[in-house]
Amino acid sequence: MSALVALIAFGRRDDARGLARFIPDCVVLFKRLLGDERVPRRAKVALVLLIPYLAMPFDLVPDFIPVAGQLDDAILVALVLAYVVRRAGRGVVEELWPGSEGGLRIVLAVDSRVRGPVAPGPGPG
């Protein structure tokens, strides 16, 4: 929540609104992924383990430490999302995403950023 306050304080209300919508969309996505039979069991386990970690008042970096406290949570969410996208497939995630096109691009971009740039394939011939 402190990220939203910071964005508003710095005059970035549109970014704050986008973030406020993105988080509930991720929650809905997680619920849909957990209920979808196309999502492999290991990906579901990763999601199930992530949820209580995010809800715990204590973690690797306590949430009361500004920025860093939320950063470890954001990194963990990005890693789990990348894993789920790789295991379930981009098409499944695209189909289950409840939010905006921009939010979906962020979710799908997480996977490519975690894995790194794709190496160019062999040329024609």
Backbone as a chain_set.jsonl record, in Angstrom:
{"seq": "MSALVALIAFGRRDDARGLARFIPDCVVLFKRLLGDERVPRRAKVALVLLIPYLAMPFDLVPDFIPVAGQLDDAILVALVLAYVVRRAGRGVVEELWPGSEGGLRIVLAVDSRVRGPVAPGPGPG", "coords": {"N": [[0.822, -1.191, 0.0], [2.06, 1.172, 0.582], [3.434, 1.807, -1.712], [1.453, 2.759, -3.416], [0.724, 5.126, -2.092], [3.134, 6.518, -2.295], [3.31, 6.868, -5.088], [1.093, 8.509, -5.535], [1.84, 10.714, -3.98], [3.97, 11.667, -5.457], [2.702, 12.706, -7.616], [1.778, 10.916, -9.518], [-0.779, 9.825, -10.269], [-2.191, 8.305, -12.217], [-0.511, 6.094, -12.579], [-0.716, 5.069, -10.007], [-3.426, 4.374, -9.929], [-3.427, 2.356, -11.876], [-1.753, 0.444, -10.653], [-3.303, -0.114, -8.419], [-5.453, -1.423, -9.605], [-4.156, -3.574, -10.795], [-3.21, -5.337, -8.796], [-5.568, -6.598, -7.569], [-6.398, -7.904, -9.917], [-4.336, -9.745, -10.279], [-4.784, -11.37, -8.057], [-7.264, -12.525, -8.731], [-6.421, -13.855, -11.056], [-4.622, -15.731, -9.92], [-6.428, -17.294, -8.424], [-7.993, -18.341, -10.502], [-6.04, -19.764, -11.935], [-5.369, -21.713, -10.053], [-7.696, -23.213, -10.076], [-7.811, -24.303, -12.601], [-7.572, -27.038, -14.751], [-5.603, -27.323, -16.668], [-3.297, -26.278, -15.693], [-0.249, -27.296, -14.456], [0.422, -29.412, -11.601], [2.721, -28.732, -10.045], [3.053, -26.023, -10.598], [0.744, -25.031, -9.453], [1.269, -25.648, -6.793], [3.386, -23.903, -6.303], [2.009, -21.457, -6.447], [0.214, -21.787, -4.306], [1.976, -21.868, -2.151], [3.027, -19.327, -2.307], [0.972, -17.53, -1.612], [0.386, -17.643, 1.297], [2.899, -16.755, 2.156], [2.998, -14.113, 1.236], [0.999, -13.07, 2.789], [1.981, -13.227, 5.341], [3.121, -11.442, 8.212], [5.79, -11.191, 8.634], [8.767, -11.566, 6.778], [11.486, -12.22, 4.483], [12.55, -9.619, 4.141], [11.307, -7.32, 6.26], [8.02, -5.9, 5.903], [7.608, -3.348, 6.91], [9.806, -1.853, 6.348], [10.515, 0.72, 4.257], [10.041, 0.549, 0.747], [12.108, -1.567, 0.255], [10.913, -3.518, 1.779], [8.612, -4.204, 0.389], [9.709, -4.9, -1.975], [10.959, -7.45, -1.926], [8.705, -9.06, -1.838], [7.523, -8.413, -4.317], [9.47, -9.341, -6.104], [9.401, -12.078, -5.567], [6.754, -12.661, -6.346], [7.014, -12.098, -9.088], [8.86, -14.097, -9.861], [7.396, -16.45, -9.323], [5.173, -16.053, -10.986], [6.467, -16.071, -13.493], [7.358, -18.717, -13.541], [4.892, -20.087, -13.511], [3.768, -19.186, -15.932], [5.566, -20.336, -17.745], [5.117, -23.079, -17.222], [2.306, -23.517, -17.446], [1.7, -22.257, -19.802], [1.586, -19.57, -22.127], [-0.824, -19.056, -23.449], [-2.842, -20.099, -21.778], [-2.607, -18.456, -19.53], [-3.144, -15.979, -20.708], [-5.814, -16.399, -21.43], [-7.033, -16.672, -18.916], [-6.553, -14.281, -17.637], [-7.953, -11.527, -15.963], [-7.869, -8.787, -16.246], [-6.745, -5.636, -17.63], [-5.345, -5.107, -20.944], [-2.822, -3.99, -20.794], [-2.008, -4.766, -18.221], [-1.882, -7.519, -18.608], [0.216, -7.647, -20.45], [2.307, -6.943, -18.757], [2.333, -9.124, -16.964], [2.99, -11.233, -18.708], [5.418, -10.312, -19.674], [7.055, -10.564, -17.514], [7.91, -13.216, -17.465], [9.657, -13.377, -19.708], [11.577, -11.559, -18.933], [12.647, -12.704, -16.637], [13.743, -15.065, -17.629], [15.491, -14.018, -19.446], [16.753, -12.429, -22.469], [15.623, -13.758, -25.592], [17.594, -15.833, -27.528], [18.648, -15.245, -30.865], [17.475, -17.298, -33.495], [18.838, -19.786, -35.799], [19.902, -18.545, -38.952], [18.316, -18.243, -42.23], [18.612, -21.054, -44.39]], "CA": [[0.0, 0.0, 0.0], [2.919, 2.354, 0.614], [3.791, 2.137, -3.093], [0.371, 3.599, -3.929], [0.846, 6.436, -1.449], [4.299, 7.177, -2.881], [2.965, 7.296, -6.444], [0.18, 9.657, -5.42], [2.612, 11.827, -3.444], [4.819, 12.191, -6.52], [1.873, 13.181, -8.71], [1.609, 9.875, -10.536], [-2.081, 9.235, -9.952], [-2.547, 7.279, -13.206], [0.259, 4.902, -12.224], [-1.29, 4.548, -8.767], [-4.681, 3.691, -10.294], [-3.059, 1.125, -12.578], [-1.264, -0.508, -9.659], [-4.441, -0.51, -7.579], [-6.248, -2.397, -10.374], [-3.319, -4.719, -11.141], [-3.107, -6.279, -7.677], [-6.751, -7.477, -7.531], [-6.399, -8.751, -11.111], [-3.417, -10.859, -10.001], [-5.465, -12.271, -7.117], [-8.247, -13.284, -9.53], [-5.649, -14.76, -11.908], [-4.133, -16.83, -9.086], [-7.567, -18.175, -8.123], [-8.362, -19.05, -11.735], [-4.983, -20.722, -12.239], [-5.493, -22.827, -9.111], [-8.863, -24.013, -10.419], [-7.766, -24.751, -13.989], [-6.932, -28.353, -14.885], [-4.46, -27.249, -17.591], [-2.132, -25.805, -14.949], [0.386, -28.436, -13.786], [0.376, -29.447, -10.134], [3.855, -27.996, -9.454], [2.77, -24.589, -10.715], [-0.267, -24.734, -8.431], [1.941, -25.68, -5.487], [4.122, -22.638, -6.178], [1.025, -20.412, -6.134], [-0.317, -22.028, -2.958], [3.014, -21.484, -1.192], [3.234, -17.882, -2.393], [-0.12, -16.776, -0.972], [0.619, -17.386, 2.732], [4.11, -15.963, 2.348], [2.643, -12.706, 1.052], [0.109, -12.656, 3.874], [2.699, -13.228, 6.621], [3.61, -10.114, 8.6], [7.253, -11.212, 8.629], [9.354, -12.284, 5.67], [12.926, -11.987, 4.382], [12.735, -8.201, 4.457], [10.017, -6.919, 6.824], [7.258, -4.953, 5.094], [7.622, -1.988, 7.459], [10.961, -1.145, 5.793], [10.021, 1.307, 3.01], [10.467, 0.063, -0.563], [12.743, -2.889, 0.32], [9.961, -4.449, 2.378], [7.697, -4.672, -0.651], [10.491, -5.363, -3.113], [11.142, -8.901, -1.881], [7.417, -9.653, -2.22], [7.344, -8.222, -5.762], [10.396, -10.248, -6.79], [8.876, -13.432, -5.421], [5.573, -12.763, -7.216], [7.508, -12.156, -10.467], [9.448, -15.411, -10.099], [6.327, -17.455, -9.359], [4.415, -15.817, -12.217], [7.274, -16.553, -14.621], [7.315, -20.181, -13.478], [3.55, -20.524, -13.894], [3.611, -18.935, -17.367], [6.333, -21.369, -18.456], [4.528, -24.41, -17.023], [0.921, -23.585, -17.926], [1.659, -21.754, -21.164], [1.116, -18.187, -22.271], [-2.225, -19.053, -23.866], [-3.699, -20.33, -20.608], [-2.559, -17.241, -18.71], [-3.882, -14.948, -21.454], [-7.242, -16.711, -21.342], [-7.531, -16.527, -17.546], [-6.282, -12.928, -17.114], [-9.208, -10.777, -15.888], [-7.669, -7.341, -16.279], [-6.481, -4.874, -18.849], [-4.306, -5.589, -21.862], [-1.546, -3.529, -20.244], [-1.661, -5.645, -17.103], [-1.5, -8.816, -19.173], [1.565, -7.496, -21.007], [3.246, -6.966, -17.626], [2.41, -10.503, -16.473], [3.705, -12.052, -19.685], [6.787, -9.807, -19.798], [7.821, -11.051, -16.363], [8.546, -14.475, -17.838], [10.789, -13.147, -20.6], [12.628, -10.84, -18.193], [13.29, -13.634, -15.71], [14.538, -15.999, -18.418], [16.464, -13.28, -20.232], [16.367, -12.266, -23.868], [15.644, -14.954, -26.401], [18.674, -15.811, -28.497], [18.133, -15.391, -32.232], [17.625, -18.631, -34.057], [19.726, -19.835, -36.954], [19.424, -17.816, -40.128], [17.789, -19.101, -43.29], [19.598, -21.76, -45.183]], "C": [[0.865, 1.253, 0.0], [3.373, 2.754, -0.783], [2.721, 3.039, -3.704], [0.47, 5.014, -3.375], [2.009, 7.211, -2.058], [3.988, 7.677, -4.291], [2.059, 8.517, -6.428], [0.949, 10.89, -4.959], [3.492, 12.473, -4.512], [4.025, 12.593, -7.76], [1.636, 12.174, -9.817], [0.324, 9.092, -10.262], [-2.482, 8.13, -10.932], [-1.799, 5.978, -12.921], [-0.31, 4.256, -10.965], [-2.589, 3.803, -9.049], [-4.395, 2.362, -10.981], [-2.576, 0.05, -11.624], [-2.404, -1.005, -8.78], [-5.338, -1.517, -8.292], [-5.469, -3.676, -10.631], [-3.302, -5.775, -10.037], [-4.357, -7.157, -7.563], [-6.845, -8.388, -8.759], [-5.472, -9.95, -10.922], [-4.049, -11.858, -9.043], [-6.478, -13.14, -7.857], [-7.519, -14.28, -10.43], [-5.16, -15.961, -11.114], [-5.257, -17.81, -8.788], [-7.97, -18.99, -9.344], [-7.317, -20.103, -12.101], [-5.081, -21.945, -11.334], [-6.655, -23.747, -9.472], [-8.834, -24.609, -11.821], [-6.973, -26.055, -14.105], [-5.737, -28.351, -15.835], [-3.18, -26.806, -16.897], [-1.53, -26.992, -14.199], [0.405, -28.279, -12.266], [1.504, -28.629, -9.51], [3.646, -26.484, -9.527], [1.731, -24.177, -9.68], [0.346, -24.727, -7.041], [2.712, -24.379, -5.266], [3.178, -21.494, -5.811], [0.507, -20.558, -4.703], [0.707, -21.623, -1.899], [3.252, -19.972, -1.178], [2.206, -17.113, -1.563], [0.1, -16.583, 0.525], [1.889, -16.581, 3.003], [3.801, -14.47, 2.231], [1.786, -12.182, 2.195], [0.823, -12.579, 5.224], [3.203, -11.827, 6.956], [5.138, -10.051, 8.63], [7.712, -12.013, 7.415], [10.83, -11.926, 5.594], [13.29, -10.546, 4.72], [11.391, -7.706, 4.978], [9.35, -5.799, 6.026], [7.275, -3.528, 5.64], [8.85, -1.204, 7.003], [10.541, -0.599, 4.426], [10.754, 0.765, 1.784], [11.035, -1.355, -0.491], [11.781, -3.929, 0.879], [8.969, -4.996, 1.371], [8.455, -5.269, -1.835], [10.691, -6.876, -3.089], [9.844, -9.622, -2.249], [7.213, -9.568, -3.73], [8.25, -9.158, -6.557], [9.882, -11.675, -6.722], [7.637, -13.648, -6.301], [6.026, -12.894, -8.669], [8.089, -13.533, -10.787], [8.381, -16.5, -10.203], [5.49, -17.281, -10.626], [5.176, -16.331, -13.436], [7.24, -18.075, -14.681], [5.961, -20.702, -13.97], [3.32, -20.309, -15.394], [4.353, -19.995, -18.169], [5.658, -22.732, -18.375], [3.128, -24.524, -17.626], [0.81, -23.15, -19.378], [1.057, -20.36, -21.218], [-0.369, -18.133, -22.611], [-3.185, -19.226, -22.708], [-3.754, -19.066, -19.751], [-3.318, -16.114, -19.402], [-5.388, -15.155, -21.326], [-7.817, -16.422, -19.953], [-7.34, -15.123, -16.971], [-7.565, -12.1, -17.124], [-9.078, -9.285, -16.167], [-7.416, -6.766, -17.652], [-5.402, -5.537, -19.695], [-2.921, -5.19, -21.349], [-1.084, -4.39, -19.084], [-1.213, -7.01, -17.582], [-0.099, -8.744, -19.766], [2.61, -7.532, -19.902], [3.434, -8.396, -17.139], [3.235, -11.359, -17.427], [5.152, -11.598, -19.859], [7.655, -10.289, -18.651], [8.565, -12.322, -16.74], [9.769, -14.236, -18.714], [11.921, -12.415, -19.887], [13.355, -11.76, -17.234], [14.198, -14.589, -16.477], [15.626, -15.304, -19.208], [16.028, -13.206, -21.682], [16.489, -13.586, -24.617], [16.743, -14.814, -27.433], [18.105, -15.967, -29.889], [18.412, -16.79, -32.746], [18.563, -18.614, -35.241], [19.094, -19.135, -38.152], [18.906, -18.789, -41.187], [18.926, -19.849, -43.982], [19.892, -23.029, -44.637]], "O": [[0.453, 2.288, -0.524], [3.668, 3.926, -1.018], [3.044, 3.979, -4.429], [0.316, 5.987, -4.113], [1.897, 8.411, -2.311], [4.364, 8.793, -4.648], [2.24, 9.445, -7.216], [0.74, 11.985, -5.48], [3.732, 13.68, -4.479], [4.599, 12.799, -8.829], [1.321, 12.556, -10.944], [0.34, 7.879, -10.055], [-3.056, 7.122, -10.519], [-2.374, 4.893, -13.009], [-0.376, 3.031, -10.87], [-2.835, 2.736, -8.486], [-5.05, 1.359, -10.698], [-2.941, -1.118, -11.76], [-2.46, -2.186, -8.437], [-5.925, -2.382, -7.642], [-6.059, -4.756, -10.682], [-3.371, -6.972, -10.318], [-4.216, -8.376, -7.467], [-7.319, -9.519, -8.653], [-5.793, -11.054, -11.362], [-3.87, -13.066, -9.201], [-6.542, -14.349, -7.637], [-7.951, -15.426, -10.557], [-5.27, -17.094, -11.581], [-5.067, -19.022, -8.886], [-8.255, -20.182, -9.237], [-7.665, -21.205, -12.526], [-4.9, -23.076, -11.785], [-6.597, -24.945, -9.196], [-9.746, -25.348, -12.192], [-5.848, -26.157, -13.616], [-4.935, -29.284, -15.812], [-2.092, -26.945, -17.456], [-2.213, -27.627, -13.395], [0.405, -27.171, -11.731], [1.272, -27.905, -8.542], [4.027, -25.756, -8.61], [1.826, -23.097, -9.096], [-0.012, -23.899, -6.204], [2.694, -23.821, -4.169], [3.505, -20.66, -4.967], [0.377, -19.571, -3.979], [0.334, -21.089, -0.854], [3.634, -19.409, -0.152], [2.554, -16.146, -0.886], [0.012, -15.45, 0.998], [1.95, -15.816, 3.965], [4.282, -13.664, 3.027], [1.838, -10.999, 2.531], [0.327, -11.938, 6.151], [3.663, -11.106, 6.07], [5.711, -8.961, 8.65], [7.104, -13.026, 7.07], [11.376, -11.379, 6.552], [14.219, -10.289, 5.486], [10.421, -7.672, 4.22], [10.01, -4.88, 5.54], [6.984, -2.589, 4.9], [8.928, 0.0, 7.249], [10.238, -1.381, 3.524], [11.967, 0.558, 1.819], [10.488, -2.261, -1.121], [11.833, -5.096, 0.49], [8.532, -6.141, 1.492], [7.899, -6.053, -2.604], [10.6, -7.522, -4.133], [9.874, -10.669, -2.896], [6.78, -10.536, -4.354], [7.832, -9.706, -7.576], [9.925, -12.4, -7.715], [7.493, -14.699, -6.926], [5.482, -13.713, -9.409], [7.84, -14.076, -11.864], [8.457, -17.369, -11.071], [5.137, -18.268, -11.271], [4.586, -16.958, -14.316], [7.106, -18.653, -15.759], [5.902, -21.648, -14.754], [2.736, -21.168, -16.055], [3.831, -20.5, -19.163], [5.631, -23.465, -19.363], [2.808, -25.533, -18.254], [-0.068, -23.615, -20.105], [0.147, -20.022, -20.461], [-1.09, -17.264, -22.12], [-4.228, -18.574, -22.659], [-4.826, -18.658, -19.304], [-4.057, -15.374, -18.752], [-6.141, -14.2, -21.137], [-8.959, -15.978, -19.832], [-7.907, -14.806, -15.925], [-8.207, -11.974, -18.167], [-10.087, -8.594, -16.309], [-7.812, -7.32, -18.678], [-4.656, -6.4, -19.231], [-1.967, -5.96, -21.458], [0.099, -4.71, -18.977], [-0.279, -7.595, -17.033], [0.69, -9.675, -19.605], [3.689, -8.094, -20.091], [4.564, -8.836, -16.924], [4.089, -12.129, -16.987], [6.023, -12.415, -20.159], [8.871, -10.409, -18.803], [9.729, -12.49, -16.375], [10.817, -14.838, -18.481], [13.093, -12.627, -20.2], [14.561, -11.614, -17.034], [15.303, -14.891, -16.025], [16.598, -15.946, -19.604], [15.052, -13.841, -22.08], [17.345, -14.417, -24.313], [16.824, -13.805, -28.134], [17.17, -16.743, -30.086], [19.455, -17.38, -32.463], [19.034, -17.553, -35.65], [17.874, -19.152, -38.32], [19.044, -20.005, -41.05], [20.038, -19.342, -44.131], [20.712, -23.764, -45.188]]}, "num_chains": 1, "name": "protein.A"}
